[in-house]
């Protein structure tokens, strides 16, 4: 099984960025957790981060035929991007949405998720452990 973890804008700033909301773990810590989870699960996991919506759309399109599952934190594009929603629908790869913070308890503009309309599960408010939970979910269901 091959999974792809996609992170949107500002996720590369983890640890520096609003630690009261997103925690003290850095992006490098997140990549280490993904690596550890892939070793434990015995599956290949690639990762991609971009601050650019089109680059995320390109990466989702390139995943077609290459990956069995996608874990995606679209970050701020969660609340605006029909393009990312349409790309996920286009490739039709099982996907889980992750949010480090509990978006439900935040501003009104964070209450809509366009990519979440495609994703079969959303994990929020679990910190970076949410990515591990998403990987385990996809492996148990499709691995
Ligand atoms: C986020 C929540 C989004 O609302 C925000 O724009 C982010 C990160 C999260 O992981 O909690 O950049 O997706």
mmCIF file of C-alpha atoms and ligand atoms in Angstrom:
data_model
loop_
_atom_site.group_PDB
_atom_site.id
_atom_site.type_symbol
_atom_site.label_atom_id
_atom_site.label_comp_id
_atom_site.label_asym_id
_atom_site.label_seq_id
_atom_site.Cartn_x
_atom_site.Cartn_y
_atom_site.Cartn_z
ATOM 1 C CA UNK A 1 0.000 0.000 0.000
ATOM 2 C CA UNK A 2 1.180 3.530 -0.826
ATOM 3 C CA UNK A 3 -0.131 6.638 0.874
ATOM 4 C CA UNK A 4 0.464 10.315 0.163
ATOM 5 C CA UNK A 5 0.356 12.972 2.894
ATOM 6 C CA UNK A 6 -0.375 16.464 1.545
ATOM 7 C CA UNK A 7 -0.053 19.619 3.621
ATOM 8 C CA UNK A 8 -1.202 23.074 2.592
ATOM 9 C CA UNK A 9 -0.014 26.606 3.334
ATOM 10 C CA UNK A 10 1.880 27.463 6.514
ATOM 11 C CA UNK A 11 2.063 23.870 7.767
ATOM 12 C CA UNK A 12 5.834 24.159 7.138
ATOM 13 C CA UNK A 13 5.761 26.823 9.892
ATOM 14 C CA UNK A 14 4.589 24.406 12.597
ATOM 15 C CA UNK A 15 6.311 25.030 15.918
ATOM 16 C CA UNK A 16 6.829 28.706 15.067
ATOM 17 C CA UNK A 17 3.301 29.438 13.990
ATOM 18 C CA UNK A 18 0.739 30.221 16.740
ATOM 19 C CA UNK A 19 1.960 27.465 19.107
ATOM 20 C CA UNK A 20 -1.020 28.056 21.406
ATOM 21 C CA UNK A 21 -3.257 26.787 18.589
ATOM 22 C CA UNK A 22 -1.052 24.406 16.584
ATOM 23 C CA UNK A 23 1.334 23.166 19.294
ATOM 24 C CA UNK A 24 5.092 23.198 19.672
ATOM 25 C CA UNK A 25 5.900 20.348 17.291
ATOM 26 C CA UNK A 26 7.765 21.455 14.174
ATOM 27 C CA UNK A 27 7.141 20.355 10.595
ATOM 28 C CA UNK A 28 10.256 18.169 10.947
ATOM 29 C CA UNK A 29 8.607 16.524 13.982
ATOM 30 C CA UNK A 30 5.524 15.855 11.852
ATOM 31 C CA UNK A 31 7.629 14.252 9.103
ATOM 32 C CA UNK A 32 9.378 12.106 11.742
ATOM 33 C CA UNK A 33 5.991 10.942 13.045
ATOM 34 C CA UNK A 34 4.879 10.061 9.502
ATOM 35 C CA UNK A 35 8.128 8.130 8.954
ATOM 36 C CA UNK A 36 7.730 6.251 12.259
ATOM 37 C CA UNK A 37 4.101 5.416 11.423
ATOM 38 C CA UNK A 38 5.070 4.132 7.975
ATOM 39 C CA UNK A 39 7.744 1.853 9.467
ATOM 40 C CA UNK A 40 5.335 0.512 12.102
ATOM 41 C CA UNK A 41 2.608 -0.036 9.521
ATOM 42 C CA UNK A 42 4.984 -1.434 6.903
ATOM 43 C CA UNK A 43 3.663 0.833 4.173
ATOM 44 C CA UNK A 44 5.248 3.430 1.915
ATOM 45 C CA UNK A 45 4.239 6.995 2.698
ATOM 46 C CA UNK A 46 5.333 9.988 0.650
ATOM 47 C CA UNK A 47 4.748 13.570 1.707
ATOM 48 C CA UNK A 48 4.260 16.936 0.023
ATOM 49 C CA UNK A 49 3.785 20.468 1.348
ATOM 50 C CA UNK A 50 3.019 23.614 -0.618
ATOM 51 C CA UNK A 51 1.860 27.148 -0.005
ATOM 52 C CA UNK A 52 0.340 27.210 -3.513
ATOM 53 C CA UNK A 53 -3.123 25.940 -4.358
ATOM 54 C CA UNK A 54 -2.254 24.936 -7.943
ATOM 55 C CA UNK A 55 0.742 22.894 -6.778
ATOM 56 C CA UNK A 56 -1.569 20.966 -4.459
ATOM 57 C CA UNK A 57 -4.027 20.376 -7.320
ATOM 58 C CA UNK A 58 -1.129 19.181 -9.546
ATOM 59 C CA UNK A 59 0.052 16.793 -6.804
ATOM 60 C CA UNK A 60 -3.430 15.319 -6.321
ATOM 61 C CA UNK A 61 -3.747 14.797 -10.096
ATOM 62 C CA UNK A 62 -0.308 13.119 -10.207
ATOM 63 C CA UNK A 63 -1.425 10.745 -7.425
ATOM 64 C CA UNK A 64 -3.889 9.106 -9.832
ATOM 65 C CA UNK A 65 -2.856 5.492 -10.365
ATOM 66 C CA UNK A 66 0.127 5.937 -8.029
ATOM 67 C CA UNK A 67 -1.369 6.009 -4.506
ATOM 68 C CA UNK A 68 -3.975 3.989 -2.623
ATOM 69 C CA UNK A 69 -4.874 6.739 -0.178
ATOM 70 C CA UNK A 70 -4.392 10.415 0.574
ATOM 71 C CA UNK A 71 -4.110 12.145 3.952
ATOM 72 C CA UNK A 72 -4.654 15.853 3.420
ATOM 73 C CA UNK A 73 -4.500 18.941 5.593
ATOM 74 C CA UNK A 74 -5.418 21.654 3.083
ATOM 75 C CA UNK A 75 -4.839 24.263 5.841
ATOM 76 C CA UNK A 76 -6.406 27.639 4.897
ATOM 77 C CA UNK A 77 -7.443 26.243 1.481
ATOM 78 C CA UNK A 78 -9.823 23.992 3.427
ATOM 79 C CA UNK A 79 -12.224 26.886 3.661
ATOM 80 C CA UNK A 80 -11.916 28.245 0.122
ATOM 81 C CA UNK A 81 -10.759 25.654 -2.389
ATOM 82 C CA UNK A 82 -13.301 24.133 -4.718
ATOM 83 C CA UNK A 83 -10.273 23.328 -6.944
ATOM 84 C CA UNK A 84 -8.815 20.963 -4.329
ATOM 85 C CA UNK A 85 -12.265 19.389 -3.803
ATOM 86 C CA UNK A 86 -12.626 18.865 -7.560
ATOM 87 C CA UNK A 87 -9.105 17.377 -7.846
ATOM 88 C CA UNK A 88 -9.885 14.838 -5.110
ATOM 89 C CA UNK A 89 -13.139 13.935 -6.863
ATOM 90 C CA UNK A 90 -11.308 13.650 -10.188
ATOM 91 C CA UNK A 91 -8.779 11.069 -8.969
ATOM 92 C CA UNK A 92 -11.281 9.309 -6.673
ATOM 93 C CA UNK A 93 -8.590 8.089 -4.263
ATOM 94 C CA UNK A 94 -9.771 7.362 -0.689
ATOM 95 C CA UNK A 95 -8.884 10.417 1.398
ATOM 96 C CA UNK A 96 -8.896 11.501 5.029
ATOM 97 C CA UNK A 97 -8.811 15.165 6.049
ATOM 98 C CA UNK A 98 -6.712 16.186 9.051
ATOM 99 C CA UNK A 99 -6.721 19.416 11.045
ATOM 100 C CA UNK A 100 -4.223 19.886 13.836
ATOM 101 C CA UNK A 101 -6.483 22.335 15.678
ATOM 102 C CA UNK A 102 -10.119 21.852 16.601
ATOM 103 C CA UNK A 103 -11.593 23.897 13.770
ATOM 104 C CA UNK A 104 -15.116 23.342 15.141
ATOM 105 C CA UNK A 105 -14.380 25.574 18.109
ATOM 106 C CA UNK A 106 -12.753 28.352 16.053
ATOM 107 C CA UNK A 107 -13.955 31.211 13.811
ATOM 108 C CA UNK A 108 -17.116 30.940 11.721
ATOM 109 C CA UNK A 109 -15.092 31.070 8.469
ATOM 110 C CA UNK A 110 -13.368 27.803 9.465
ATOM 111 C CA UNK A 111 -16.650 25.902 9.727
ATOM 112 C CA UNK A 112 -16.817 25.077 6.007
ATOM 113 C CA UNK A 113 -14.496 22.509 4.438
ATOM 114 C CA UNK A 114 -14.655 22.074 0.673
ATOM 115 C CA UNK A 115 -12.146 19.147 0.490
ATOM 116 C CA UNK A 116 -14.022 17.638 3.452
ATOM 117 C CA UNK A 117 -17.062 17.213 1.185
ATOM 118 C CA UNK A 118 -15.073 14.497 -0.588
ATOM 119 C CA UNK A 119 -13.017 13.033 2.284
ATOM 120 C CA UNK A 120 -14.528 9.978 3.933
ATOM 121 C CA UNK A 121 -13.279 10.985 7.388
ATOM 122 C CA UNK A 122 -12.090 14.148 9.140
ATOM 123 C CA UNK A 123 -9.789 14.108 12.171
ATOM 124 C CA UNK A 124 -9.521 17.428 14.013
ATOM 125 C CA UNK A 125 -8.101 18.747 17.251
ATOM 126 C CA UNK A 126 -5.709 15.854 17.821
ATOM 127 C CA UNK A 127 -2.491 17.753 17.137
ATOM 128 C CA UNK A 128 -0.014 16.047 14.814
ATOM 129 C CA UNK A 129 -1.207 12.646 16.094
ATOM 130 C CA UNK A 130 -4.209 13.161 13.807
ATOM 131 C CA UNK A 131 -1.965 12.283 10.848
ATOM 132 C CA UNK A 132 -1.013 8.959 12.487
ATOM 133 C CA UNK A 133 -4.690 8.240 13.129
ATOM 134 C CA UNK A 134 -5.548 8.991 9.489
ATOM 135 C CA UNK A 135 -2.786 6.692 8.210
ATOM 136 C CA UNK A 136 -3.904 3.851 10.521
ATOM 137 C CA UNK A 137 -7.519 4.342 9.379
ATOM 138 C CA UNK A 138 -6.593 4.099 5.682
ATOM 139 C CA UNK A 139 -4.331 1.099 6.274
ATOM 140 C CA UNK A 140 -6.994 -0.775 8.250
ATOM 141 C CA UNK A 141 -9.662 -0.065 5.632
ATOM 142 C CA UNK A 142 -7.717 -0.389 2.363
ATOM 143 C CA UNK A 143 -4.345 -1.983 3.214
HETATM 144 C C1 LIG B 1 -5.637 23.914 9.975
HETATM 145 C C2 LIG B 1 -6.882 24.752 10.312
HETATM 146 C C3 LIG B 1 -7.113 25.814 9.240
HETATM 147 O O1 LIG B 1 -8.278 26.566 9.562
HETATM 148 C C4 LIG B 1 -5.941 26.759 9.170
HETATM 149 O O2 LIG B 1 -6.121 27.702 8.137
HETATM 150 C C5 LIG B 1 -4.644 26.035 9.021
HETATM 151 C C6 LIG B 1 -4.423 24.797 9.750
HETATM 152 C C7 LIG B 1 -5.282 22.920 11.094
HETATM 153 O O3 LIG B 1 -4.490 22.029 10.828
HETATM 154 O O4 LIG B 1 -5.794 23.045 12.218
HETATM 155 O O5 LIG B 1 -3.724 26.540 8.377
HETATM 156 O O6 LIG B 1 -5.900 23.171 8.805
#
